[in-house]
Amino acid sequence: MSLLTHLLACAFGMGSWVAINGLWVELPLLVTVLPEQWDLPSYITIIIQMANVGPLFVTLMHRFWPGSLKEVVVIYVVVSVGIVACLLLAFLWDYTSPIVGTTHSTAFLILTFFLALVDCTSSVTFLPFMMQLQAQYLTTFFIGEGLSGLIPALIALGQGSGISSCANVSQMVNITSDNETMEGTIFRMETRYLPARFSTLIFFLLMTAMMVACLVAFFFLTRQPKVWELSQQQLCPSTIILNSFDQILEDDGGTGRGEGYSCPKSTKRPMETHPEKVSYSVAKLAFIYLLITWVSSLTNGVLPSVQSYSCLPYGNTAYHLSATLSSMANPLACIVAMVLPSRSLALLGTLSLAGTGFGAYNMAIAVMSPCPLLQHSQWGDAIIILSWVLFTGTLSYVKVMAGVILRSRSHSALVWYGALEQLGSLLGALLMFPLVNIYGFFQSADYCSLQCPV
């Protein structure tokens, strides 16, 4: 039963961000068809942040009308919406229409909003729901959340999404010399995209299947003995009650419920109840929440907007390896957190600084595009790939351990985790969107036709 529950928790976590992560890894193929081209990542980023209306609505409902929204019902609704949106995206992703005189991929952008609405809302529903299970399943949930990036990346890699090669092509031109015009031939390098092994339709159908697996896993998780007992006997209703920050600090027995709410003691054995509550001062809790906001702004808002600008100058292979290996770094960091957990705030702060340093290097390379450092050297390829992997890995470990720490505090602490995660993502996206789309601060690179000094 324990192994089965771990598998269910992993599949449930996998559905939290699999749809949006699927869009990111399919980008090399999408940008060759959709009219937004390499501006598409910044469009996706800002749409994701617009979808924060979902978690904001859930949070406000539970803050001012506690008990009006049932957590289990909300999860069923959002996952079902995700399944429908993924299915529609499989058939409508390349539909375009004119908007203010410019052609845009309207169906793709609208359905991306609904997928983002599902994934953003999962931050304030999926994680608090895991409070109803034993503590060891929380790390498994984070592993599943990491797999939500890895599995689509592996599928896209098998698909050959956006794989290209450089071809030497000839072009006839008119050459004027001494008032005479002659025809001549010039040769230039051009990027040729290889056909994918299977279509985007199949890719999005596979994403739909993963969302269905998430729904099935959640159904069986709600039938686990502890969750079933709570829901049937209504000892502790499975609704989110969002307390104020001060209430999180109160000694409420780790339940995260406000004063005056009485919950009968569990009849389980001591080892099956929540772990012993760890006491943290207001300053330490504020530091943890600050780390969550900062790390989320980098990993979900700032750096994803410029990954193509930082990697494509080194070639298509470097871009694919950085995207795939950094996706693998996420679940590996979760496994490390399970095997070597550390609640040391000094360590988490140090890892956050290290991850920020790697992110700063990635950003600097993106600013230098299309002619960054070590462009014609294998060292340049290796460093940018390693930097993206270490950036993702270090900050993923910080996020997991922050979740484990707050899980030992209260249910409400996990709700605040999700809310601040989305806030950080929003701030990062709002910062990057005008830089990428309005001011054109970053320049795209075509590796085959680059004219950079060696």
CSV table of C-alpha atoms in Angstrom, one decimal:
chain,number,residue,atom,x,y,z
A,1,MET,CA,0.0,0.0,0.0
A,2,SER,CA,2.9,2.4,0.8
A,3,LEU,CA,4.5,1.8,-2.6
A,4,LEU,CA,1.2,2.2,-4.4
A,5,THR,CA,0.6,5.5,-2.5
A,6,HIS,CA,4.0,6.7,-3.5
A,7,LEU,CA,3.2,5.9,-7.2
A,8,LEU,CA,-0.1,7.6,-6.9
A,9,ALA,CA,1.4,10.7,-5.3
A,10,CYS,CA,4.0,10.8,-8.0
A,11,ALA,CA,1.4,10.5,-10.8
A,12,PHE,CA,-0.7,13.2,-9.1
A,13,GLY,CA,2.3,15.6,-8.8
A,14,MET,CA,3.2,14.9,-12.4
A,15,GLY,CA,-0.1,16.4,-13.6
A,16,SER,CA,0.5,19.7,-11.8
A,17,TRP,CA,2.6,21.3,-14.5
A,18,VAL,CA,2.9,18.8,-17.3
A,19,ALA,CA,0.7,20.7,-19.7
A,20,ILE,CA,2.8,24.0,-19.6
A,21,ASN,CA,6.1,22.1,-19.4
A,22,GLY,CA,4.9,20.3,-22.5
A,23,LEU,CA,4.5,23.6,-24.3
A,24,TRP,CA,8.0,24.7,-23.4
A,25,VAL,CA,9.8,21.6,-24.7
A,26,GLU,CA,7.7,21.6,-27.9
A,27,LEU,CA,8.7,25.2,-28.6
A,28,PRO,CA,11.5,24.4,-31.1
A,29,LEU,CA,8.8,22.9,-33.4
A,30,LEU,CA,6.0,25.3,-32.6
A,31,VAL,CA,8.1,28.4,-33.4
A,32,THR,CA,8.7,27.2,-36.9
A,33,VAL,CA,5.0,27.2,-37.6
A,34,LEU,CA,3.3,29.8,-35.4
A,35,PRO,CA,3.5,33.5,-36.4
A,36,GLU,CA,5.0,34.7,-33.1
A,37,GLN,CA,8.2,32.7,-33.8
A,38,TRP,CA,10.8,33.2,-31.1
A,39,ASP,CA,8.7,35.8,-29.3
A,40,LEU,CA,6.4,32.9,-28.4
A,41,PRO,CA,8.2,32.1,-25.1
A,42,SER,CA,7.6,35.5,-23.7
A,43,TYR,CA,3.9,35.3,-24.8
A,44,ILE,CA,3.6,32.0,-22.9
A,45,THR,CA,5.3,33.5,-19.8
A,46,ILE,CA,2.9,36.4,-19.6
A,47,ILE,CA,-0.2,34.3,-20.3
A,48,ILE,CA,0.9,32.0,-17.4
A,49,GLN,CA,1.0,34.9,-15.1
A,50,MET,CA,-2.4,36.2,-16.3
A,51,ALA,CA,-3.7,32.8,-15.2
A,52,ASN,CA,-2.8,33.6,-11.6
A,53,VAL,CA,-6.4,34.8,-11.4
A,54,GLY,CA,-7.2,31.2,-10.6
A,55,PRO,CA,-5.1,30.8,-7.5
A,56,LEU,CA,-6.1,34.4,-6.5
A,57,PHE,CA,-9.8,33.5,-6.7
A,58,VAL,CA,-9.3,30.3,-4.7
A,59,THR,CA,-7.2,32.1,-2.1
A,60,LEU,CA,-9.7,34.9,-1.6
A,61,MET,CA,-12.6,32.5,-1.4
A,62,HIS,CA,-10.9,30.5,1.4
A,63,ARG,CA,-9.8,33.7,3.2
A,64,PHE,CA,-13.2,35.5,3.3
A,65,TRP,CA,-15.6,32.6,2.8
A,66,PRO,CA,-13.9,29.6,4.4
A,67,GLY,CA,-15.5,26.3,3.7
A,68,SER,CA,-17.3,27.5,0.6
A,69,LEU,CA,-14.9,25.8,-1.8
A,70,LYS,CA,-14.2,22.1,-1.3
A,71,GLU,CA,-10.5,21.3,-2.0
A,72,VAL,CA,-11.3,17.9,-3.6
A,73,VAL,CA,-14.0,19.4,-5.8
A,74,VAL,CA,-11.7,22.2,-7.0
A,75,ILE,CA,-9.0,19.7,-8.0
A,76,TYR,CA,-11.4,17.5,-9.9
A,77,VAL,CA,-12.6,20.6,-11.8
A,78,VAL,CA,-9.2,22.0,-12.7
A,79,VAL,CA,-7.8,18.7,-13.8
A,80,SER,CA,-10.8,18.0,-16.0
A,81,VAL,CA,-10.4,21.5,-17.6
A,82,GLY,CA,-6.8,20.6,-18.2
A,83,ILE,CA,-7.7,17.4,-20.0
A,84,VAL,CA,-10.2,19.1,-22.2
A,85,ALA,CA,-7.8,22.0,-23.0
A,86,CYS,CA,-5.0,19.6,-23.9
A,87,LEU,CA,-7.3,17.6,-26.2
A,88,LEU,CA,-8.5,20.7,-28.0
A,89,LEU,CA,-4.9,21.9,-28.3
A,90,ALA,CA,-3.9,18.8,-30.1
A,91,PHE,CA,-6.3,19.6,-33.0
A,92,LEU,CA,-6.4,23.5,-32.9
A,93,TRP,CA,-2.8,24.5,-32.0
A,94,ASP,CA,-1.9,25.9,-35.4
A,95,TYR,CA,-5.2,27.8,-36.0
A,96,THR,CA,-4.4,31.5,-36.6
A,97,SER,CA,-6.5,34.7,-37.1
A,98,PRO,CA,-5.7,38.4,-37.6
A,99,ILE,CA,-5.6,40.7,-34.5
A,100,VAL,CA,-5.2,44.5,-35.0
A,101,GLY,CA,-3.7,43.8,-38.5
A,102,THR,CA,-1.2,41.1,-37.2
A,103,THR,CA,-1.6,37.4,-37.5
A,104,HIS,CA,-1.6,35.5,-34.2
A,105,SER,CA,-2.0,31.9,-33.1
A,106,THR,CA,-5.3,32.7,-31.3
A,107,ALA,CA,-6.4,29.1,-30.5
A,108,PHE,CA,-2.9,28.2,-29.1
A,109,LEU,CA,-2.8,31.3,-26.9
A,110,ILE,CA,-6.4,31.0,-25.6
A,111,LEU,CA,-5.9,27.3,-24.8
A,112,THR,CA,-2.5,28.0,-23.2
A,113,PHE,CA,-4.3,30.3,-20.8
A,114,PHE,CA,-6.7,27.6,-19.7
A,115,LEU,CA,-3.8,25.1,-19.3
A,116,ALA,CA,-1.9,27.8,-17.3
A,117,LEU,CA,-5.1,28.4,-15.2
A,118,VAL,CA,-5.1,24.7,-14.3
A,119,ASP,CA,-1.4,24.6,-13.5
A,120,CYS,CA,-1.3,27.8,-11.5
A,121,THR,CA,-4.4,26.8,-9.5
A,122,SER,CA,-2.6,23.5,-8.7
A,123,SER,CA,-0.1,25.4,-6.6
A,124,VAL,CA,-2.8,26.3,-4.0
A,125,THR,CA,-4.7,23.1,-4.2
A,126,PHE,CA,-2.5,20.1,-5.0
A,127,LEU,CA,0.2,20.8,-2.4
A,128,PRO,CA,-2.3,21.6,0.5
A,129,PHE,CA,-4.2,18.4,-0.4
A,130,MET,CA,-1.0,16.4,0.3
A,131,MET,CA,-1.2,17.6,3.9
A,132,GLN,CA,-3.8,14.9,4.4
A,133,LEU,CA,-1.2,12.2,3.6
A,134,GLN,CA,1.8,11.2,5.6
A,135,ALA,CA,4.9,13.5,5.4
A,136,GLN,CA,7.0,11.0,3.3
A,137,TYR,CA,4.6,11.3,0.4
A,138,LEU,CA,5.3,15.1,0.0
A,139,THR,CA,8.7,14.5,-1.4
A,140,THR,CA,7.3,11.9,-3.8
A,141,PHE,CA,4.8,14.5,-4.9
A,142,PHE,CA,7.7,16.9,-5.7
A,143,ILE,CA,9.4,14.1,-7.7
A,144,GLY,CA,6.3,13.8,-9.7
A,145,GLU,CA,6.2,17.5,-10.2
A,146,GLY,CA,9.8,17.3,-11.5
A,147,LEU,CA,8.8,14.5,-13.8
A,148,SER,CA,6.2,16.8,-15.3
A,149,GLY,CA,9.1,18.5,-17.0
A,150,LEU,CA,11.3,15.5,-17.6
A,151,ILE,CA,8.8,13.2,-19.3
A,152,PRO,CA,7.6,15.8,-21.9
A,153,ALA,CA,11.3,16.7,-22.6
A,154,LEU,CA,12.1,13.0,-23.3
A,155,ILE,CA,9.0,12.7,-25.5
A,156,ALA,CA,10.1,15.8,-27.4
A,157,LEU,CA,13.6,14.5,-27.7
A,158,GLY,CA,12.3,11.3,-29.2
A,159,GLN,CA,10.1,13.3,-31.5
A,160,GLY,CA,13.0,15.3,-32.8
A,161,SER,CA,11.2,18.5,-32.1
A,162,GLY,CA,13.0,21.4,-33.9
A,163,ILE,CA,16.1,19.4,-34.8
A,164,SER,CA,17.9,21.3,-37.5
A,165,SER,CA,21.0,21.2,-39.7
A,166,CYS,CA,23.0,23.8,-41.6
A,167,ALA,CA,22.8,23.6,-45.4
A,168,ASN,CA,24.9,25.4,-48.0
A,169,VAL,CA,22.3,26.9,-50.5
A,170,SER,CA,22.9,28.8,-53.7
A,171,GLN,CA,21.0,31.9,-54.7
A,172,MET,CA,20.9,33.8,-58.0
A,173,VAL,CA,21.5,37.5,-57.7
A,174,ASN,CA,22.0,40.5,-60.0
A,175,ILE,CA,25.5,42.0,-59.8
A,176,THR,CA,26.0,45.5,-61.1
A,177,SER,CA,29.5,46.4,-62.3
A,178,ASP,CA,30.6,49.3,-64.6
A,179,ASN,CA,27.0,50.0,-65.5
A,180,GLU,CA,26.5,46.4,-66.5
A,181,THR,CA,24.2,44.0,-64.8
A,182,MET,CA,25.1,40.4,-64.7
A,183,GLU,CA,23.6,37.4,-63.1
A,184,GLY,CA,25.7,35.7,-60.4
A,185,THR,CA,25.5,32.9,-57.9
A,186,ILE,CA,26.2,33.3,-54.2
A,187,PHE,CA,26.3,30.7,-51.5
A,188,ARG,CA,25.1,31.0,-47.9
A,189,MET,CA,24.4,28.8,-44.9
A,190,GLU,CA,20.8,28.3,-44.1
A,191,THR,CA,19.0,26.5,-41.3
A,192,ARG,CA,17.0,23.5,-42.4
A,193,TYR,CA,14.6,21.9,-39.9
A,194,LEU,CA,14.4,18.2,-40.1
A,195,PRO,CA,10.9,16.6,-40.1
A,196,ALA,CA,9.7,15.4,-36.7
A,197,ARG,CA,9.3,11.6,-36.1
A,198,PHE,CA,5.7,12.1,-35.1
A,199,SER,CA,3.3,15.1,-35.2
A,200,THR,CA,2.4,17.8,-32.7
A,201,LEU,CA,-1.0,16.2,-32.6
A,202,ILE,CA,0.4,13.0,-31.2
A,203,PHE,CA,2.5,15.0,-28.7
A,204,PHE,CA,-0.4,16.8,-27.3
A,205,LEU,CA,-2.5,13.6,-27.1
A,206,LEU,CA,0.3,12.1,-25.0
A,207,MET,CA,0.1,15.2,-22.7
A,208,THR,CA,-3.7,14.6,-22.5
A,209,ALA,CA,-3.0,11.0,-21.4
A,210,MET,CA,-0.7,12.2,-18.7
A,211,MET,CA,-3.4,14.6,-17.4
A,212,VAL,CA,-5.9,11.7,-17.4
A,213,ALA,CA,-3.3,9.7,-15.4
A,214,CYS,CA,-3.2,12.6,-12.9
A,215,LEU,CA,-7.0,12.5,-12.5
A,216,VAL,CA,-7.1,8.7,-12.0
A,217,ALA,CA,-4.3,9.0,-9.4
A,218,PHE,CA,-6.1,11.7,-7.5
A,219,PHE,CA,-9.3,9.6,-7.5
A,220,PHE,CA,-7.5,6.7,-5.8
A,221,LEU,CA,-5.6,9.1,-3.5
A,222,THR,CA,-8.9,10.3,-2.1
A,223,ARG,CA,-9.8,6.7,-1.4
A,224,GLN,CA,-6.7,6.2,0.7
A,225,PRO,CA,-7.7,5.1,4.3
A,226,LYS,CA,-6.7,8.3,6.0
A,227,VAL,CA,-8.2,10.7,3.4
A,228,TRP,CA,-11.3,8.6,3.1
A,229,GLU,CA,-11.8,8.6,6.9
A,230,LEU,CA,-11.4,12.3,7.1
A,231,SER,CA,-13.9,12.9,4.2
A,232,GLN,CA,-16.5,10.4,5.3
A,233,GLN,CA,-16.5,11.0,9.0
A,234,GLN,CA,-16.0,14.8,8.5
A,235,LEU,CA,-13.6,14.9,11.4
A,236,CYS,CA,-11.4,17.5,9.6
A,237,PRO,CA,-13.1,18.8,6.4
A,238,SER,CA,-10.7,18.8,3.4
A,239,THR,CA,-11.1,22.5,2.7
A,240,ILE,CA,-8.4,25.1,2.6
A,241,ILE,CA,-8.8,27.7,5.3
A,242,LEU,CA,-6.3,30.4,4.6
A,243,ASN,CA,-5.2,32.1,7.9
A,244,SER,CA,-3.3,35.3,8.2
A,245,PHE,CA,0.5,35.2,8.4
A,246,ASP,CA,0.2,35.7,12.2
A,247,GLN,CA,-2.1,32.7,12.5
A,248,ILE,CA,0.5,30.5,10.7
A,249,LEU,CA,2.9,31.4,13.5
A,250,GLU,CA,0.5,30.4,16.2
A,251,ASP,CA,0.8,27.0,17.9
A,252,ASP,CA,-2.3,25.4,16.4
A,253,GLY,CA,-1.1,21.9,16.7
A,254,GLY,CA,0.1,21.8,13.1
A,255,THR,CA,-3.4,21.8,11.6
A,256,GLY,CA,-3.2,25.3,10.2
A,257,ARG,CA,-6.8,26.0,11.4
A,258,GLY,CA,-7.7,29.2,13.1
A,259,GLU,CA,-8.6,29.6,16.8
A,260,GLY,CA,-11.9,28.3,17.7
A,261,TYR,CA,-11.8,25.4,15.2
A,262,SER,CA,-11.9,22.1,17.0
A,263,CYS,CA,-10.7,18.9,15.3
A,264,PRO,CA,-10.9,15.6,17.2
A,265,LYS,CA,-7.7,13.8,17.8
A,266,SER,CA,-6.7,11.2,15.4
A,267,THR,CA,-7.2,7.5,16.3
A,268,LYS,CA,-4.1,6.5,14.3
A,269,ARG,CA,-0.9,5.3,15.9
A,270,PRO,CA,1.7,8.0,16.8
A,271,MET,CA,3.8,7.2,13.8
A,272,GLU,CA,0.9,7.8,11.4
A,273,THR,CA,0.1,11.4,12.6
A,274,HIS,CA,1.8,14.5,11.4
A,275,PRO,CA,5.5,14.9,12.3
A,276,GLU,CA,6.5,16.9,15.3
A,277,LYS,CA,6.0,20.6,14.6
A,278,VAL,CA,9.2,22.5,14.2
A,279,SER,CA,9.3,26.0,15.7
A,280,TYR,CA,10.6,28.9,13.6
A,281,SER,CA,10.7,32.6,14.4
A,282,VAL,CA,8.9,35.2,12.4
A,283,ALA,CA,12.2,36.3,10.8
A,284,LYS,CA,13.1,32.7,9.8
A,285,LEU,CA,9.6,32.1,8.3
A,286,ALA,CA,9.8,35.4,6.5
A,287,PHE,CA,13.2,34.3,5.1
A,288,ILE,CA,11.8,31.0,3.9
A,289,TYR,CA,8.9,32.8,2.1
A,290,LEU,CA,11.3,35.3,0.6
A,291,LEU,CA,13.4,32.4,-0.8
A,292,ILE,CA,10.3,30.9,-2.3
A,293,THR,CA,9.3,34.1,-4.0
A,294,TRP,CA,12.8,34.8,-5.3
A,295,VAL,CA,13.5,31.3,-6.5
A,296,SER,CA,10.0,31.1,-8.2
A,297,SER,CA,10.6,34.4,-10.0
A,298,LEU,CA,13.8,33.1,-11.5
A,299,THR,CA,12.7,29.6,-12.4
A,300,ASN,CA,9.2,30.4,-13.6
A,301,GLY,CA,9.3,34.0,-14.9
A,302,VAL,CA,12.7,35.5,-15.6
A,303,LEU,CA,15.0,32.8,-17.1
A,304,PRO,CA,12.4,30.8,-19.1
A,305,SER,CA,11.8,33.9,-21.2
A,306,VAL,CA,15.4,34.0,-22.4
A,307,GLN,CA,16.5,30.4,-22.6
A,308,SER,CA,16.3,30.4,-26.4
A,309,TYR,CA,18.4,33.6,-26.5
A,310,SER,CA,21.1,32.1,-24.2
A,311,CYS,CA,21.3,28.7,-25.9
A,312,LEU,CA,20.6,29.1,-29.6
A,313,PRO,CA,23.8,31.1,-30.4
A,314,TYR,CA,25.7,27.9,-29.5
A,315,GLY,CA,23.6,25.8,-31.8
A,316,ASN,CA,20.5,23.7,-31.8
A,317,THR,CA,22.2,20.8,-30.1
A,318,ALA,CA,23.2,23.0,-27.1
A,319,TYR,CA,19.6,24.3,-26.9
A,320,HIS,CA,18.1,20.8,-26.8
A,321,LEU,CA,20.6,19.5,-24.3
A,322,SER,CA,20.2,22.4,-22.0
A,323,ALA,CA,16.4,22.1,-22.1
A,324,THR,CA,16.3,18.3,-21.6
A,325,LEU,CA,19.1,18.0,-19.0
A,326,SER,CA,17.8,20.9,-17.0
A,327,SER,CA,14.4,19.2,-17.0
A,328,MET,CA,16.1,16.1,-15.7
A,329,ALA,CA,17.8,18.1,-13.0
A,330,ASN,CA,14.5,18.9,-11.4
A,331,PRO,CA,13.4,15.4,-10.4
A,332,LEU,CA,17.0,14.5,-9.5
A,333,ALA,CA,17.1,17.4,-7.1
A,334,CYS,CA,13.9,16.0,-5.5
A,335,ILE,CA,15.4,12.6,-5.1
A,336,VAL,CA,18.5,14.2,-3.5
A,337,ALA,CA,16.2,16.0,-1.2
A,338,MET,CA,14.6,12.7,-0.3
A,339,VAL,CA,17.9,11.0,0.4
A,340,LEU,CA,19.9,13.9,1.8
A,341,PRO,CA,17.3,16.3,3.3
A,342,SER,CA,18.6,19.4,5.1
A,343,ARG,CA,16.5,22.0,6.9
A,344,SER,CA,19.5,24.3,7.4
A,345,LEU,CA,18.4,27.8,6.3
A,346,ALA,CA,22.1,28.7,5.9
A,347,LEU,CA,22.5,25.9,3.3
A,348,LEU,CA,19.2,26.8,1.5
A,349,GLY,CA,20.4,30.5,1.4
A,350,THR,CA,23.8,29.4,0.0
A,351,LEU,CA,22.2,27.2,-2.6
A,352,SER,CA,19.9,30.1,-3.6
A,353,LEU,CA,22.9,32.4,-4.1
A,354,ALA,CA,24.6,29.7,-6.2
A,355,GLY,CA,21.5,29.2,-8.3
A,356,THR,CA,21.1,32.9,-8.7
A,357,GLY,CA,24.7,33.1,-9.9
A,358,PHE,CA,24.1,30.4,-12.6
A,359,GLY,CA,21.0,32.3,-13.6
A,360,ALA,CA,22.9,35.5,-13.8
A,361,TYR,CA,25.4,33.8,-16.2
A,362,ASN,CA,22.5,32.5,-18.4
A,363,MET,CA,21.0,36.0,-18.5
A,364,ALA,CA,24.3,37.6,-19.4
A,365,ILE,CA,24.8,35.2,-22.3
A,366,ALA,CA,21.2,36.0,-23.5
A,367,VAL,CA,22.0,39.7,-23.4
A,368,MET,CA,25.1,39.1,-25.5
A,369,SER,CA,23.1,37.2,-28.2
A,370,PRO,CA,23.7,36.6,-31.0
A,371,CYS,CA,27.5,36.7,-30.3
A,372,PRO,CA,28.1,35.5,-26.7
A,373,LEU,CA,31.3,34.4,-25.1
A,374,LEU,CA,33.1,31.3,-26.3
A,375,GLN,CA,30.6,30.9,-29.1
A,376,HIS,CA,32.9,29.0,-31.4
A,377,SER,CA,34.4,26.8,-28.6
A,378,GLN,CA,33.1,23.5,-27.2
A,379,TRP,CA,33.8,25.0,-23.8
A,380,GLY,CA,31.1,27.6,-24.5
A,381,ASP,CA,28.6,24.8,-25.3
A,382,ALA,CA,29.5,22.8,-22.2
A,383,ILE,CA,29.4,25.8,-19.9
A,384,ILE,CA,26.0,27.1,-20.9
A,385,ILE,CA,24.5,23.6,-20.7
A,386,LEU,CA,26.1,23.0,-17.3
A,387,SER,CA,24.9,26.4,-16.1
A,388,TRP,CA,21.3,25.7,-17.0
A,389,VAL,CA,21.4,22.3,-15.3
A,390,LEU,CA,23.0,23.6,-12.1
A,391,PHE,CA,20.6,26.6,-12.1
A,392,THR,CA,17.6,24.3,-12.2
A,393,GLY,CA,19.0,21.7,-9.8
A,394,THR,CA,20.1,24.0,-7.0
A,395,LEU,CA,16.9,26.0,-7.0
A,396,SER,CA,14.7,22.9,-7.3
A,397,TYR,CA,16.3,21.5,-4.1
A,398,VAL,CA,15.6,24.8,-2.3
A,399,LYS,CA,11.9,24.7,-3.3
A,400,VAL,CA,11.5,21.1,-2.2
A,401,MET,CA,13.1,21.6,1.2
A,402,ALA,CA,11.1,24.8,1.7
A,403,GLY,CA,8.0,22.8,1.1
A,404,VAL,CA,9.1,20.1,3.5
A,405,ILE,CA,9.8,22.7,6.2
A,406,LEU,CA,6.4,24.4,5.7
A,407,ARG,CA,4.6,21.1,5.6
A,408,SER,CA,5.8,20.5,9.2
A,409,ARG,CA,4.3,23.9,10.1
A,410,SER,CA,0.6,23.8,9.0
A,411,HIS,CA,-1.8,23.3,6.1
A,412,SER,CA,-2.0,27.1,5.8
A,413,ALA,CA,1.7,27.4,5.4
A,414,LEU,CA,1.6,25.2,2.3
A,415,VAL,CA,-1.2,27.4,0.9
A,416,TRP,CA,1.1,30.5,1.4
A,417,TYR,CA,3.9,28.5,-0.3
A,418,GLY,CA,1.7,28.1,-3.4
A,419,ALA,CA,0.5,31.7,-3.3
A,420,LEU,CA,4.0,33.2,-3.0
A,421,GLU,CA,5.3,30.8,-5.6
A,422,GLN,CA,2.8,32.3,-8.1
A,423,LEU,CA,3.5,35.8,-6.9
A,424,GLY,CA,7.2,35.4,-7.6
A,425,SER,CA,6.4,33.9,-11.0
A,426,LEU,CA,4.2,36.9,-11.8
A,427,LEU,CA,6.8,39.5,-10.8
A,428,GLY,CA,9.4,37.8,-12.9
A,429,ALA,CA,7.2,37.6,-16.0
A,430,LEU,CA,6.0,41.2,-15.7
A,431,LEU,CA,9.7,42.3,-15.6
A,432,MET,CA,10.7,40.3,-18.7
A,433,PHE,CA,7.7,40.7,-21.0
A,434,PRO,CA,8.4,44.4,-21.9
A,435,LEU,CA,12.1,43.7,-22.2
A,436,VAL,CA,11.6,40.9,-24.7
A,437,ASN,CA,8.5,42.0,-26.6
A,438,ILE,CA,8.3,45.8,-26.4
A,439,TYR,CA,11.8,47.1,-26.2
A,440,GLY,CA,13.5,44.2,-28.1
A,441,PHE,CA,16.3,44.0,-25.6
A,442,PHE,CA,17.3,40.5,-26.7
A,443,GLN,CA,18.2,39.5,-30.3
A,444,SER,CA,17.5,36.1,-31.7
A,445,ALA,CA,20.3,34.0,-33.3
A,446,ASP,CA,20.4,31.8,-36.3
A,447,TYR,CA,23.4,29.6,-35.7
A,448,CYS,CA,23.9,28.7,-39.3
A,449,SER,CA,24.0,32.3,-40.6
A,450,LEU,CA,25.8,34.0,-37.7
A,451,GLN,CA,28.4,36.6,-38.7
A,452,CYS,CA,30.3,36.9,-35.4
A,453,PRO,CA,34.1,37.3,-35.0
A,454,VAL,CA,36.0,34.1,-34.2
